[in-house]
Coordinates of C-alpha atoms in Angstrom, one line a residue:
Chain Y
X1 CA 22.0 21.3 3.8
X2 CA 21.0 21.5 7.5
X3 CA 18.1 19.1 8.2
X4 CA 15.0 20.9 9.4
X5 CA 13.6 20.3 13.0
X6 CA 10.9 18.0 11.6
X7 CA 13.5 15.7 10.2
X8 CA 15.1 15.5 13.6
X9 CA 11.6 14.8 15.2
X10 CA 11.3 11.8 12.9
X11 CA 14.9 10.7 13.7
X12 CA 15.9 10.9 10.0
X13 CA 19.6 10.5 9.3
X14 CA 21.5 10.7 6.0
X15 CA 22.6 7.2 5.3
X16 CA 24.5 7.6 2.1
X17 CA 25.7 10.7 0.2
X18 CA 27.5 10.6 -3.1
X19 CA 27.1 12.3 -6.4
X20 CA 23.4 11.7 -6.5
X21 CA 20.6 12.7 -4.1
X22 CA 21.2 11.5 -0.5
X23 CA 19.5 8.3 0.8
X24 CA 17.6 9.1 4.1
X25 CA 17.0 6.6 6.9
X26 CA 13.9 6.6 9.1
X27 CA 14.3 4.4 12.2
X28 CA 11.3 2.5 13.5
X29 CA 10.0 3.4 16.9
X30 CA 7.0 4.5 18.9
X31 CA 7.1 8.1 17.6
X32 CA 6.4 6.9 14.1
X33 CA 4.0 4.1 14.9
X34 CA 0.6 4.0 13.1
X35 CA -1.7 1.1 13.5
X36 CA -0.1 -1.6 15.7
X37 CA 2.9 -3.1 13.9
X38 CA 3.1 -0.6 11.1
X39 CA 4.8 2.8 10.4
X40 CA 2.3 5.6 10.2
X41 CA 1.5 6.7 6.7
X42 CA 2.1 10.3 7.7
X43 CA 5.6 9.5 8.9
X44 CA 6.3 7.8 5.6
X45 CA 5.0 10.9 3.8
X46 CA 7.4 12.9 6.0
X47 CA 10.3 10.7 5.0
X48 CA 9.3 11.1 1.3
X49 CA 9.0 14.8 1.7
X50 CA 12.5 15.2 3.4
X51 CA 14.0 13.0 0.7
X52 CA 12.4 15.1 -2.0
X53 CA 13.6 18.3 -0.4
X54 CA 17.1 17.0 0.0
X55 CA 17.2 16.0 -3.7
X56 CA 15.7 19.4 -4.8
X57 CA 18.1 21.3 -2.5
X58 CA 21.1 19.6 -4.0
X59 CA 19.9 20.3 -7.6
X60 CA 19.0 23.9 -6.7
X61 CA 22.4 24.6 -5.0
X62 CA 24.1 23.6 -8.2
X63 CA 22.3 26.5 -9.9
X64 CA 22.8 29.2 -7.3
X65 CA 20.2 28.2 -4.7
X66 CA 16.7 29.4 -4.0
X67 CA 13.7 29.0 -1.8
X68 CA 11.1 26.3 -2.3
X69 CA 7.4 26.1 -1.4
X70 CA 5.3 23.0 -1.7
X71 CA 2.3 23.2 -4.1
X72 CA 1.1 19.6 -4.2
X73 CA 2.1 16.3 -2.6
X74 CA 0.6 13.0 -3.8
X75 CA 1.5 9.8 -1.9
X76 CA 0.8 6.3 -3.1
X77 CA 1.1 3.5 -0.5
X78 CA 2.0 0.1 -2.0
X79 CA 2.8 -2.0 1.1
X80 CA 2.5 -1.5 4.9
X81 CA 5.7 -0.3 6.5
X82 CA 6.7 -2.9 9.1
X83 CA 8.6 -2.6 12.4
X84 CA 12.0 -1.9 10.8
X85 CA 14.0 1.0 9.3
X86 CA 12.6 2.7 6.2
X87 CA 14.8 4.3 3.5
X88 CA 13.9 7.1 1.1
X89 CA 15.4 8.9 -1.8
X90 CA 14.2 11.7 -4.1
X91 CA 14.7 12.4 -7.8
X92 CA 14.3 15.8 -9.4
X93 CA 12.4 15.0 -12.6
X94 CA 12.4 18.6 -13.9
X95 CA 14.0 21.7 -12.4
X96 CA 12.4 24.7 -14.2
X97 CA 12.7 28.4 -13.6
X98 CA 9.7 28.6 -11.3
X99 CA 8.5 25.0 -10.9
X100 CA 10.3 21.8 -9.8
X101 CA 8.8 18.3 -10.3
X102 CA 10.2 15.8 -7.8
X103 CA 9.6 12.1 -7.1
X104 CA 10.5 10.2 -4.0
X105 CA 10.4 6.5 -3.1
X106 CA 10.5 4.7 0.2
X107 CA 11.5 1.0 0.8
X108 CA 12.4 -1.3 3.6
X109 CA 14.3 -4.5 2.8
X110 CA 14.4 -4.3 -1.0
X111 CA 14.6 -1.1 -3.0
X112 CA 12.9 -2.9 -5.9
X113 CA 9.8 -3.4 -3.6
X114 CA 8.8 0.1 -2.6
X115 CA 6.4 0.6 0.3
X116 CA 5.4 4.1 -0.9
X117 CA 6.1 6.7 -3.5
X118 CA 5.3 10.4 -3.9
X119 CA 5.1 13.1 -6.5
X120 CA 5.8 16.5 -5.2
X121 CA 5.6 19.8 -7.1
X122 CA 7.3 22.9 -5.7
X123 CA 7.3 26.6 -6.5
X124 CA 10.8 28.0 -6.7
X125 CA 11.9 31.5 -5.8
X126 CA 15.4 32.1 -7.2
X127 CA 17.6 34.8 -5.7
Chain I
X1 CA -23.5 5.9 12.8
X2 CA -23.2 6.2 16.6
X3 CA -21.2 3.1 17.4
X4 CA -17.9 4.8 16.7
X5 CA -17.5 8.1 18.6
X6 CA -14.3 10.0 17.6
X7 CA -14.7 12.2 20.7
X8 CA -14.2 9.1 22.9
X9 CA -11.2 7.8 21.0
X10 CA -9.2 8.6 24.1
X11 CA -5.8 7.1 23.2
X12 CA -5.5 9.4 20.2
X13 CA -3.1 11.9 21.8
X14 CA -1.1 9.3 23.7
X15 CA -0.3 6.8 21.0
X16 CA 2.2 6.5 18.2
X17 CA 3.0 9.1 15.6
X18 CA -0.2 11.1 16.1
X19 CA 0.5 11.2 19.8
X20 CA 4.1 12.4 19.2
X21 CA 2.7 15.3 17.1
X22 CA 0.2 16.2 19.7
X23 CA -2.8 15.5 17.5
X24 CA -6.1 15.5 19.4
X25 CA -9.9 15.4 18.9
X26 CA -11.4 18.8 18.1
X27 CA -15.0 18.6 16.9
X28 CA -17.5 16.6 14.8
X29 CA -20.7 17.1 12.8
X30 CA -23.0 14.9 10.8
X31 CA -20.6 14.4 7.9
X32 CA -17.2 15.4 9.2
X33 CA -14.6 14.9 12.0
X34 CA -12.1 17.5 13.1
X35 CA -8.7 16.9 14.7
X36 CA -6.3 19.6 16.0
X37 CA -2.6 19.8 15.5
X38 CA -1.1 22.4 18.0
X39 CA 1.9 24.3 16.6
X40 CA 5.3 22.9 17.7
X41 CA 8.7 24.3 16.8
X42 CA 10.0 20.7 16.3
X43 CA 7.6 20.2 13.4
X44 CA 9.0 23.0 11.3
X45 CA 10.1 22.3 7.8
X46 CA 11.6 25.7 7.0
X47 CA 13.6 27.2 9.9
X48 CA 13.9 30.5 8.1
X49 CA 10.2 31.1 8.2
X50 CA 9.0 28.8 11.0
X51 CA 6.4 27.2 8.7
X52 CA 5.4 23.6 9.5
X53 CA 6.7 20.8 7.3
X54 CA 4.2 19.0 5.0
X55 CA 4.5 15.7 6.9
X56 CA 2.6 16.8 10.0
X57 CA -0.3 18.1 7.8
X58 CA -0.4 14.8 5.9
X59 CA -0.5 12.9 9.2
X60 CA -3.3 15.2 10.6
X61 CA -5.4 14.7 7.4
X62 CA -4.7 11.0 7.2
X63 CA -6.0 10.7 10.7
X64 CA -9.0 13.1 10.4
X65 CA -10.2 11.4 7.2
X66 CA -9.6 7.9 8.9
X67 CA -11.9 9.1 11.7
X68 CA -14.5 10.2 9.2
X69 CA -14.4 6.7 7.6
X70 CA -14.9 5.0 11.0
X71 CA -17.6 7.4 12.0
X72 CA -19.5 6.8 8.7
X73 CA -19.0 3.0 9.0
X74 CA -20.0 3.1 12.7
X75 CA -17.2 0.8 13.5
X76 CA -13.4 0.9 14.2
X77 CA -12.0 -1.5 11.6
X78 CA -8.6 -1.6 10.0
X79 CA -8.0 0.1 6.7
X80 CA -4.9 1.1 4.8
X81 CA -4.2 4.4 3.0
X82 CA -4.1 3.7 -0.7
X83 CA -3.3 7.3 -1.7
X84 CA -3.5 10.8 -0.4
X85 CA -3.0 14.0 -2.3
X86 CA -2.5 17.3 -0.5
X87 CA -2.8 20.7 -2.3
X88 CA -1.1 23.5 -0.3
X89 CA -3.3 26.6 -0.8
X90 CA -1.2 28.8 1.5
X91 CA 1.5 28.3 4.1
X92 CA 0.4 27.5 7.7
X93 CA 0.9 30.5 10.0
X94 CA 3.7 29.9 12.5
X95 CA 2.4 29.6 16.1
X96 CA -1.2 28.8 15.2
X97 CA -3.0 25.4 15.7
X98 CA -4.0 23.6 12.5
X99 CA -7.5 22.1 12.4
X100 CA -7.9 19.1 10.0
X101 CA -11.5 18.4 8.9
X102 CA -12.0 15.0 7.3
X103 CA -15.0 13.7 5.4
X104 CA -15.8 10.3 3.9
X105 CA -18.0 11.3 0.9
X106 CA -18.3 7.8 -0.5
X107 CA -18.2 4.4 1.1
X108 CA -17.9 1.5 -1.3
X109 CA -17.6 -2.2 -0.5
X110 CA -13.8 -2.3 -0.5
X111 CA -12.8 1.4 -0.7
X112 CA -13.5 4.5 1.2
X113 CA -13.2 7.9 -0.6
X114 CA -12.3 10.8 1.5
X115 CA -11.6 14.5 1.2
X116 CA -10.8 17.3 3.7
X117 CA -9.3 20.6 4.4
X118 CA -6.8 22.0 6.9
X119 CA -7.3 25.5 8.2
X120 CA -6.6 27.7 11.2
X121 CA -9.8 29.6 12.1
X122 CA -11.8 29.9 8.9
X123 CA -12.7 26.8 6.8
X124 CA -13.2 29.2 3.9
X125 CA -9.5 30.2 4.0
X126 CA -7.9 26.7 3.9
X127 CA -4.2 26.0 4.3
X128 CA -4.6 22.7 2.4
X129 CA -7.1 20.6 0.6
X130 CA -6.8 16.8 0.5
X131 CA -8.3 13.9 -1.4
X132 CA -7.6 10.3 -0.8
X133 CA -8.7 6.6 -0.7
X134 CA -8.5 3.9 1.9
X135 CA -8.6 0.1 1.3
X136 CA -11.0 -1.5 3.8
X137 CA -9.0 -4.4 5.2
X138 CA -12.0 -6.3 6.5
X139 CA -13.7 -6.3 3.1
X140 CA -14.3 -9.9 1.8
X141 CA -11.7 -10.4 -1.0
X142 CA -14.2 -12.2 -3.3
X143 CA -16.5 -9.3 -3.2
X144 CA -13.8 -6.6 -3.3
X145 CA -15.0 -4.1 -5.9
X146 CA -14.6 -0.4 -5.6

């Protein structure tokens, strides 16, 4: 999957790829800064979105591909994102004929202590 | 109500993530604040259509609803987004500026409740609808009740 321009704007890189969904890395820097000392919640939402799309794209490719459109995105913020890299990964909860339910989680130092999580629902248009 | 003026929040388009996306002040009324997100090719989420990614819309609405909270409180005080839900009513049109209108419809002791819409030209034809909550960081912990 070719990362979209928005992923490049955020500076997102694929950190780990294996059998499962890829782990994405969002570097810290002025372009993602929110209130002083913290990553902007919108940039964290962007990372979660890109992680969700990467996971969904991988699952969809295994079934012949298709186009996706976001319907709803809900983000919960648990902790402030501090001045260091943030990682994110998505999980496809259900891949239906027309709808996909996806979850994504973001963390910094410890994956067991997420800084944010999202639920994303997508409309799927299969070829 | 007049102590915080979003129109005079001058560093908005120069600072941090909002600045990187080119988000700037647009308009205000008694109960809402509007910010503008100019279209930019590097914010596209789907290169085949040129439609913006969700992230920039979330950022726009997080900031517009934040401004609405500060306007309603009459003070610029730190708060943290607790949650934010975005419903995509239709895709944004490539090339067009997105306006984000934020409203703080309920201000409690520790929590601000917000909602808003994103649209191009007609608020009655929204691109997205949002609902969210902010934790007020300066609320006294002992009295922290939503």
